CSV table of C-alpha atoms in Angstrom, one decimal:
chain,number,residue,atom,x,y,z
A,18,MET,CA,169.7,146.6,82.5
A,19,ASN,CA,166.9,149.0,82.0
A,20,LYS,CA,164.6,149.9,84.9
A,21,GLN,CA,161.0,149.0,84.5
A,22,GLN,CA,159.0,152.0,83.3
A,23,PRO,CA,155.7,152.9,85.1
A,24,THR,CA,153.0,150.6,83.9
A,25,THR,CA,150.5,152.5,81.6
A,26,ASN,CA,148.3,149.5,80.8
A,27,LYS,CA,147.5,146.0,82.1
A,28,GLN,CA,150.5,144.3,80.5
A,29,LEU,CA,152.2,141.7,82.7
A,30,ARG,CA,155.9,141.1,82.4
A,31,VAL,CA,157.2,137.6,83.4
A,32,ILE,CA,160.9,137.0,84.0
A,33,LEU,CA,161.9,133.4,83.8
A,34,VAL,CA,165.1,132.2,85.4
A,35,ARG,CA,166.5,128.6,85.3
A,36,HIS,CA,168.1,127.5,88.6
A,37,GLY,CA,171.9,127.7,89.0
A,38,GLN,CA,174.3,124.8,88.4
A,39,SER,CA,173.3,121.9,90.5
A,40,THR,CA,175.2,118.8,91.7
A,41,TYR,CA,173.5,116.6,89.0
A,42,ASN,CA,174.2,119.2,86.3
A,43,ALA,CA,177.9,119.0,87.2
A,44,GLN,CA,177.8,115.2,87.3
A,45,LYS,CA,175.9,115.1,84.0
A,46,ARG,CA,173.0,113.2,85.3
A,47,TYR,CA,169.2,113.4,84.6
A,48,GLN,CA,167.5,115.2,87.4
A,49,GLY,CA,163.8,115.3,86.5
A,50,SER,CA,161.5,115.9,89.4
A,51,CYS,CA,163.7,114.2,92.0
A,52,ASP,CA,165.0,116.5,94.8
A,53,ASP,CA,168.4,114.9,95.4
A,54,SER,CA,170.3,117.6,93.6
A,55,VAL,CA,171.3,120.9,95.2
A,56,LEU,CA,173.3,124.0,94.0
A,57,THR,CA,177.0,123.8,93.6
A,58,ASP,CA,179.2,126.8,94.7
A,59,LYS,CA,179.2,127.9,91.1
A,60,GLY,CA,175.4,127.7,91.1
A,61,HIS,CA,175.1,129.9,94.2
A,62,GLN,CA,177.5,132.5,92.7
A,63,SER,CA,175.6,132.6,89.4
A,64,ALA,CA,172.3,133.0,91.1
A,65,TYR,CA,173.6,135.9,93.1
A,66,GLN,CA,175.0,137.5,89.8
A,67,THR,CA,171.5,137.0,88.3
A,68,GLY,CA,170.0,138.8,91.2
A,69,VAL,CA,172.4,141.7,90.7
A,70,ALA,CA,171.4,141.9,87.0
A,71,LEU,CA,167.7,141.9,87.8
A,72,LYS,CA,167.6,144.2,90.8
A,73,THR,CA,166.6,147.2,88.8
A,74,TYR,CA,163.3,145.5,87.9
A,75,SER,CA,160.5,146.2,90.2
A,76,VAL,CA,159.5,142.6,91.0
A,77,ASP,CA,156.0,142.2,92.6
A,78,ALA,CA,155.9,138.5,93.1
A,79,ILE,CA,158.2,135.4,93.0
A,80,TYR,CA,157.1,131.9,92.2
A,81,THR,CA,159.4,128.9,92.4
A,82,SER,CA,159.3,125.2,91.9
A,83,PRO,CA,159.0,123.1,95.1
A,84,LEU,CA,162.4,121.6,94.5
A,85,ARG,CA,165.5,122.7,96.5
A,86,ARG,CA,167.7,123.8,93.6
A,87,THR,CA,165.2,126.4,92.5
A,88,GLN,CA,164.4,127.6,96.0
A,89,GLU,CA,168.1,128.0,96.7
A,90,THR,CA,168.5,130.0,93.5
A,91,ALA,CA,165.6,132.2,94.4
A,92,LYS,CA,167.0,132.9,97.8
A,93,ASP,CA,170.4,133.9,96.3
A,94,ILE,CA,168.6,136.2,93.9
A,95,LEU,CA,166.7,137.8,96.8
A,96,GLN,CA,169.9,138.3,98.7
A,97,ALA,CA,171.2,140.4,95.7
A,98,PHE,CA,167.8,142.3,95.6
A,99,ALA,CA,168.3,143.2,99.3
A,100,LYS,CA,164.6,143.3,99.7
A,101,ASP,CA,162.0,141.0,101.2
A,102,ILE,CA,159.6,139.4,98.7
A,103,PRO,CA,157.8,136.2,99.8
A,104,LEU,CA,158.7,133.1,97.8
A,105,GLN,CA,155.6,131.2,96.6
A,106,THR,CA,156.0,127.6,95.5
A,107,HIS,CA,153.8,126.1,92.9
A,108,PRO,CA,153.5,122.4,91.9
A,109,CYS,CA,153.1,123.2,88.2
A,110,LEU,CA,156.6,124.7,88.2
A,111,GLN,CA,158.3,121.4,89.1
A,112,GLU,CA,160.7,119.9,86.6
A,113,ILE,CA,159.6,117.3,84.0
A,114,SER,CA,159.1,113.9,85.5
A,115,MET,CA,161.6,111.3,84.2
A,116,PRO,CA,160.8,108.3,86.4
A,117,GLY,CA,163.0,105.8,84.7
A,118,TRP,CA,166.1,108.0,84.2
A,119,GLU,CA,166.4,110.2,87.3
A,120,GLY,CA,169.8,109.8,88.8
A,121,LEU,CA,171.3,108.1,85.7
A,122,SER,CA,174.1,109.7,83.8
A,123,PHE,CA,173.5,111.1,80.3
A,124,GLU,CA,176.1,108.6,79.0
A,125,TYR,CA,174.4,105.6,80.6
A,126,VAL,CA,171.0,106.5,79.2
A,127,ARG,CA,172.4,107.0,75.7
A,128,GLU,CA,174.1,103.6,75.8
A,129,HIS,CA,171.4,101.5,77.6
A,130,PHE,CA,168.2,103.1,76.4
A,131,VAL,CA,169.1,103.6,72.7
A,132,GLU,CA,165.6,103.6,71.1
A,133,GLU,CA,164.0,105.4,74.0
A,134,TYR,CA,166.7,108.1,73.9
A,135,ARG,CA,166.3,108.5,70.1
A,136,CYS,CA,162.6,109.1,70.6
A,137,TRP,CA,163.3,111.5,73.5
A,138,LYS,CA,165.6,113.6,71.3
A,139,GLU,CA,163.7,113.4,68.0
A,140,LYS,CA,160.0,113.0,69.0
A,141,PRO,CA,159.7,114.3,72.5
A,142,HIS,CA,155.9,114.6,72.3
A,143,GLU,CA,155.7,110.8,71.7
A,144,PHE,CA,158.3,109.9,74.4
A,145,ALA,CA,156.7,107.8,77.2
A,146,PHE,CA,157.5,105.9,80.3
A,147,ILE,CA,155.5,103.4,82.2
A,148,ASP,CA,153.6,105.5,84.6
A,149,SER,CA,155.6,105.6,87.8
A,150,SER,CA,152.5,105.3,90.0
A,151,PHE,CA,152.0,101.8,88.5
A,152,VAL,CA,155.6,100.7,88.6
A,153,THR,CA,157.8,98.8,91.0
A,154,SER,CA,161.0,100.8,90.3
A,155,HIS,CA,163.6,99.0,88.4
A,156,LEU,CA,166.3,101.5,89.3
A,157,SER,CA,168.0,101.9,92.7
A,158,LEU,CA,170.6,104.6,93.4
A,159,ALA,CA,173.4,103.2,95.4
A,160,LYS,CA,174.8,105.3,98.3
A,161,SER,CA,177.9,106.0,96.4
A,162,THR,CA,177.2,108.9,94.1
A,163,ASN,CA,179.1,107.2,91.3
A,164,SER,CA,177.4,103.7,91.5
A,165,LEU,CA,174.1,102.8,90.1
A,166,GLN,CA,172.4,99.4,90.4
A,167,VAL,CA,169.9,98.2,87.9
A,168,THR,CA,167.5,95.4,88.9
A,169,ASP,CA,165.0,93.4,86.8
A,170,ASN,CA,161.8,94.1,88.6
A,171,LYS,CA,158.8,94.2,86.2
A,172,PRO,CA,156.1,96.8,86.3
A,173,SER,CA,153.0,95.4,88.0
A,174,ARG,CA,150.7,97.1,85.5
A,175,THR,CA,151.3,99.1,82.3
A,176,LYS,CA,150.1,102.6,81.7
A,177,GLN,CA,151.9,105.1,79.5
A,178,PHE,CA,153.0,108.5,80.9
A,179,PHE,CA,154.1,111.2,78.4
A,180,PRO,CA,156.5,113.6,80.3
A,181,VAL,CA,156.5,116.4,77.8
A,182,LEU,CA,152.8,116.5,77.2
A,183,ASP,CA,152.3,116.4,81.0
A,184,LEU,CA,154.6,119.3,81.4
A,185,TYR,CA,152.8,121.4,78.8
A,186,GLU,CA,149.5,120.7,80.4
A,187,LYS,CA,150.9,121.9,83.8
A,188,ALA,CA,152.3,125.0,82.2
A,189,GLY,CA,148.9,125.9,80.7
A,190,ARG,CA,147.3,125.4,84.1
A,191,PHE,CA,149.9,127.6,85.7
A,192,TRP,CA,149.3,130.5,83.3
A,193,GLN,CA,145.5,130.1,83.7
A,194,GLU,CA,145.8,130.4,87.5
A,195,ILE,CA,148.6,133.0,87.8
A,196,LEU,CA,148.0,135.6,85.1
A,197,PRO,CA,144.7,137.0,86.4
A,198,ARG,CA,146.4,137.7,89.8
A,199,HIS,CA,149.1,140.0,88.4
A,200,ALA,CA,147.8,142.3,85.8
A,201,GLY,CA,150.2,145.2,85.2
A,202,GLN,CA,152.9,143.7,87.4
A,203,THR,CA,156.3,142.1,87.1
A,204,VAL,CA,156.6,138.4,88.2
A,205,LEU,CA,159.8,136.4,88.6
A,206,ILE,CA,159.6,132.7,88.1
A,207,VAL,CA,162.5,130.5,89.2
A,208,SER,CA,162.2,127.1,87.7
A,209,HIS,CA,163.8,124.4,85.5
A,210,ALA,CA,165.0,124.0,81.9
A,211,GLY,CA,162.2,121.7,80.9
A,212,THR,CA,159.5,123.7,82.7
A,213,ILE,CA,160.6,127.0,81.2
A,214,ARG,CA,160.6,125.5,77.8
A,215,ALA,CA,157.0,124.4,78.4
A,216,LEU,CA,156.0,127.8,79.8
A,217,ILE,CA,157.4,129.7,76.8
A,218,GLY,CA,156.0,127.0,74.4
A,219,THR,CA,152.5,127.4,75.7
A,220,ALA,CA,152.7,131.2,75.7
A,221,ILE,CA,154.0,131.6,72.1
A,222,ALA,CA,152.5,128.5,70.5
A,223,ILE,CA,155.6,126.2,70.2
A,224,SER,CA,154.5,122.6,69.7
A,225,PRO,CA,155.6,119.9,72.2
A,226,ALA,CA,157.3,118.3,69.2
A,227,ARG,CA,159.8,121.2,69.3
A,228,TYR,CA,160.4,120.9,73.0
A,229,HIS,CA,164.2,120.6,72.6
A,230,THR,CA,164.3,123.7,70.3
A,231,LEU,CA,164.8,126.2,73.2
A,232,GLN,CA,168.1,126.1,75.0
A,233,GLN,CA,167.9,127.0,78.7
A,234,SER,CA,171.3,127.6,80.4
A,235,ASN,CA,171.8,127.6,84.2
A,236,CYS,CA,170.6,131.1,85.4
A,237,GLY,CA,169.7,132.1,81.8
A,238,VAL,CA,167.0,134.8,81.8
A,239,SER,CA,164.0,135.0,79.5
A,240,ILE,CA,161.2,137.5,79.4
A,241,LEU,CA,157.6,137.1,78.3
A,242,LYS,CA,155.0,140.0,78.1
A,243,PHE,CA,151.3,139.2,78.3
A,244,SER,CA,149.0,142.0,77.1
A,245,HIS,CA,145.9,140.7,78.9
A,246,PRO,CA,145.6,138.8,82.2
A,247,PHE,CA,143.0,136.4,80.7
A,248,ASP,CA,144.9,135.7,77.5
A,249,GLN,CA,147.7,133.1,77.7
A,250,SER,CA,149.4,134.2,74.5
A,251,ALA,CA,152.4,136.4,74.9
A,252,LYS,CA,155.4,138.0,73.2
A,253,LEU,CA,158.8,136.7,73.8
A,254,GLU,CA,161.1,139.7,74.4
A,255,ALA,CA,164.3,137.9,75.4
A,256,MET,CA,165.4,134.3,75.8
A,257,ASN,CA,168.4,132.7,77.6
A,258,PHE,CA,170.3,135.9,78.3
A,259,THR,CA,173.6,134.9,80.0
A,260,THR,CA,175.8,138.0,79.5
A,261,HIS,CA,175.5,138.8,83.2
A,262,LEU,CA,177.4,135.5,83.9
A,263,GLY,CA,180.4,136.7,81.9
A,264,GLU,CA,179.5,134.8,78.7
A,265,VAL,CA,179.6,136.5,75.3
A,266,LEU,CA,177.5,133.7,73.7
A,267,PRO,CA,175.6,131.0,75.6
A,268,LYS,CA,177.6,127.8,75.9
A,269,LEU,CA,176.6,125.1,73.4
A,270,LYS,CA,174.6,122.4,75.0
A,271,GLU,CA,174.9,120.0,72.1
A,272,GLY,CA,178.7,120.1,71.9
A,273,LYS,CA,181.2,122.4,70.2
A,274,HIS,CA,180.5,121.3,66.6
A,275,GLY,CA,178.1,122.0,63.8
A,276,LEU,CA,176.9,125.3,62.6
A,277,ARG,CA,176.0,128.4,64.6
A,278,LEU,CA,174.2,131.4,63.2
A,279,LEU,CA,174.2,134.9,64.7
A,280,LEU,CA,171.1,136.6,63.5
A,281,VAL,CA,171.0,140.4,63.6
A,282,PRO,CA,167.8,142.3,62.7
A,283,SER,CA,168.7,145.6,60.9
A,284,SER,CA,165.4,147.6,61.1
A,285,GLY,CA,165.8,150.6,63.3
A,286,ALA,CA,169.4,149.8,64.2
A,287,ASN,CA,171.5,152.8,65.3
A,288,PRO,CA,175.2,153.3,64.8
A,289,ASN,CA,175.9,153.2,68.6
A,290,SER,CA,174.2,149.8,69.1
A,291,ILE,CA,175.9,148.3,66.1
A,292,GLU,CA,179.3,149.6,67.3
A,293,LYS,CA,178.6,147.9,70.7
A,294,LEU,CA,177.7,144.7,69.0
A,295,ALA,CA,180.9,144.8,67.0
A,296,VAL,CA,183.0,145.2,70.1
A,297,PHE,CA,181.0,142.5,71.9
A,298,LEU,CA,181.8,140.0,69.1
A,299,HIS,CA,185.3,141.1,68.3
A,300,LYS,CA,186.9,138.0,69.8
A,301,GLU,CA,184.4,135.5,68.3
A,302,ALA,CA,185.6,133.6,65.2
A,303,ILE,CA,183.1,134.4,62.5
A,304,ALA,CA,183.8,132.3,59.3
A,305,PHE,CA,181.2,134.0,57.0
A,306,CYS,CA,178.6,136.6,56.8
A,307,ILE,CA,175.4,136.9,54.7
A,308,SER,CA,173.7,140.2,54.3
A,309,THR,CA,170.7,141.2,52.1
A,310,ASP,CA,171.2,144.2,49.8
A,311,PHE,CA,168.2,146.0,51.2
A,312,ASN,CA,168.1,149.1,53.4
A,313,ASN,CA,171.5,149.5,55.1
A,314,ASN,CA,172.2,145.8,55.8
A,315,GLN,CA,175.5,145.6,53.9
A,316,HIS,CA,176.9,148.6,55.8
A,317,ILE,CA,175.7,147.2,59.1
A,318,ALA,CA,177.4,143.9,58.4
A,319,GLU,CA,180.6,145.6,57.5
A,320,LYS,CA,180.5,147.6,60.8
A,321,ILE,CA,180.0,144.4,62.8
A,322,LEU,CA,182.8,142.7,60.9
A,323,GLN,CA,185.3,145.6,61.4
A,324,TYR,CA,187.4,143.3,63.7
A,325,HIS,CA,187.1,140.3,61.4
A,326,PRO,CA,189.1,141.1,58.2
A,327,SER,CA,189.2,137.5,57.0
A,328,THR,CA,185.5,136.8,57.3
A,329,ILE,CA,183.9,135.9,53.9
A,330,HIS,CA,181.1,138.4,53.3
A,331,LEU,CA,178.3,137.3,50.9
A,332,HIS,CA,175.5,139.6,49.6
A,333,THR,CA,172.2,138.5,48.3
A,334,LEU,CA,169.3,140.2,46.6
A,335,GLN,CA,166.9,137.5,47.5
A,336,ARG,CA,164.1,138.4,49.8
A,337,ASP,CA,163.3,134.7,50.1
A,338,LEU,CA,166.5,134.1,52.1
A,339,PRO,CA,164.6,132.0,54.8
A,340,GLN,CA,163.4,129.5,52.2
A,341,LEU,CA,166.8,129.4,50.4
A,342,TRP,CA,168.5,128.9,53.8
A,343,GLN,CA,166.2,126.1,54.7
A,344,GLN,CA,166.8,124.3,51.5
A,345,THR,CA,170.6,124.8,51.8
A,346,ILE,CA,170.8,123.5,55.4
A,347,GLN,CA,168.8,120.4,54.5
A,348,SER,CA,171.1,119.5,51.7
A,349,CYS,CA,174.5,120.4,53.0
A,350,SER,CA,176.8,118.3,55.1
A,351,ILE,CA,177.7,119.9,58.5
A,352,ASP,CA,181.2,119.4,59.8
A,353,SER,CA,181.2,117.0,62.7
A,354,THR,CA,184.6,117.9,64.0
A,355,SER,CA,184.4,121.6,64.5
A,356,LEU,CA,182.1,124.6,65.1
A,357,THR,CA,181.5,127.1,62.3
A,358,THR,CA,179.9,130.4,63.2
A,359,GLY,CA,178.2,132.7,60.6
A,360,LEU,CA,176.6,136.1,60.8
A,361,VAL,CA,173.3,137.0,59.1
A,362,VAL,CA,172.2,140.7,58.8
A,363,ALA,CA,168.8,141.2,57.4
A,364,ASP,CA,165.5,143.0,57.8
A,365,ASP,CA,163.4,142.1,60.9
A,366,THR,CA,160.9,140.3,58.7
A,367,ILE,CA,163.5,138.0,57.3
A,368,ILE,CA,165.1,137.2,60.7
A,369,GLN,CA,161.6,136.6,62.1
A,370,GLN,CA,160.9,134.1,59.4
A,371,MET,CA,164.2,132.3,59.9
A,372,LEU,CA,163.4,132.0,63.7
A,373,GLY,CA,159.9,130.9,62.8
A,374,GLN,CA,161.3,128.1,60.7
A,375,VAL,CA,163.4,126.9,63.7
A,376,LEU,CA,160.4,126.9,66.0
A,377,GLU,CA,158.0,125.8,63.3
A,378,LEU,CA,155.7,128.8,63.9
A,379,SER,CA,153.1,129.9,61.4
A,380,ALA,CA,153.3,133.4,59.9
A,381,ASP,CA,150.8,134.7,62.5
A,382,GLN,CA,152.6,133.0,65.4
A,383,GLN,CA,155.9,134.5,64.3
A,384,GLU,CA,154.5,137.8,65.6
A,385,ASN,CA,155.0,136.4,69.1
A,386,LEU,CA,158.8,136.9,68.6
A,387,GLN,CA,159.5,140.5,69.3
A,388,LEU,CA,162.9,141.5,67.8
A,389,ILE,CA,164.9,144.4,69.2
A,390,SER,CA,167.3,146.5,67.3
A,391,GLY,CA,171.0,146.3,68.4
A,392,THR,CA,170.6,142.7,69.6
A,393,MET,CA,171.1,139.3,68.0
A,394,SER,CA,169.6,135.9,68.2
A,395,ILE,CA,171.6,132.6,68.0
A,396,VAL,CA,170.7,129.4,66.3
A,397,HIS,CA,172.8,126.2,66.5
A,398,TYR,CA,172.6,123.3,64.0
A,399,PRO,CA,174.2,120.4,65.8
A,400,VAL,CA,175.6,117.5,63.9
A,401,ALA,CA,173.9,114.6,65.9
A,402,HIS,CA,170.5,115.6,64.6
A,403,ARG,CA,169.8,118.4,62.3
A,404,LYS,CA,167.0,120.0,64.1
A,405,PRO,CA,168.2,123.4,65.0
A,406,VAL,CA,168.2,124.9,68.5
A,407,LEU,CA,167.4,128.5,69.4
A,408,GLN,CA,170.2,129.3,71.9
A,409,ALA,CA,169.1,132.9,72.6
A,410,LEU,CA,166.8,135.7,71.5
A,411,ASN,CA,167.6,139.4,71.6
A,412,ILE,CA,170.9,139.3,73.5
A,413,SER,CA,173.3,142.2,73.6
A,414,SER,CA,176.5,143.3,75.2
A,415,THR,CA,175.3,144.6,78.5
A,416,GLU,CA,171.5,145.0,78.8
A,417,LEU,CA,168.5,142.8,79.1
A,418,HIS,CA,165.8,144.6,77.3
């Protein structure tokens, strides 16, 4: 990773890290804001690896969620730093509150809360629980970790609670409070998948309706840069970087099926970075490649594909590739039995527009995505619902930019 350069202005760099694998992650249960889940051995190891990867950054302050799994992660990162930085907990960094589902398995929720689950996945901004402060809980977790008892207690009063909207509101309050404190500094935040989605979403104008669009892997690293301490808008420089954990590409959250696109911006790319990218991807199965016949895109695509002789390479003269792709993906049938990976090499503007479509950003808001030459971004189109997921932004073989 590159060492932080001396600050020449008031820009604030924020490094976001999701906690390491927890016991509930391993058991495939909803965690929410409950504090029953702690790090597994794998979670501790990944947290330490993350600290090693980040130790060249000059971190001025560390904020964590109050929950144990994030504080354990932060302590492991600090151990790798080999330096003493106080850990500051903040209530707005706590994970999304899921009062009716916490402790339940993903499978149980899919089977027993069918309509609610559909709303959660397709319209997260409209998803609501009965406010837990007005509810006599209808769920009790048995002492056995594999046994759940469901009772029929009725809520004493009814008041809707919208978890995603609540999380976004807390994220906004966090930025408002913290940014003015750290102008020109580097701040590390160790939090949760949902919270980091909301923090990034509020910083680069992603709607709560697109809450599920950003994948957050355990110990995945993201970076935001704020130009002014009193302006909550930022540029996203990296998202869900997991190479330091030994992964070439982030593991698919929605299952190993559907369509995955590797998006490579070509503007300013140098031969050395392209060669590194080719070596980085040489074991990945790439079924097809699309490159635009502008600048040096076709040549760059061929260099990346030098270890993939059987990949189908398509060229297009169309500058409206994002629009054509959107129309194509909406009309085609995605294979539900396997995963197909494709490569797209195009000018930065085209890649930015494609990412903007995924996140539903306006043309002006797309400027919040800072593309870096020699890196790639990854979009996954799962079969279960065709809304795409941004798996990563600006990842490369060895360095987090």
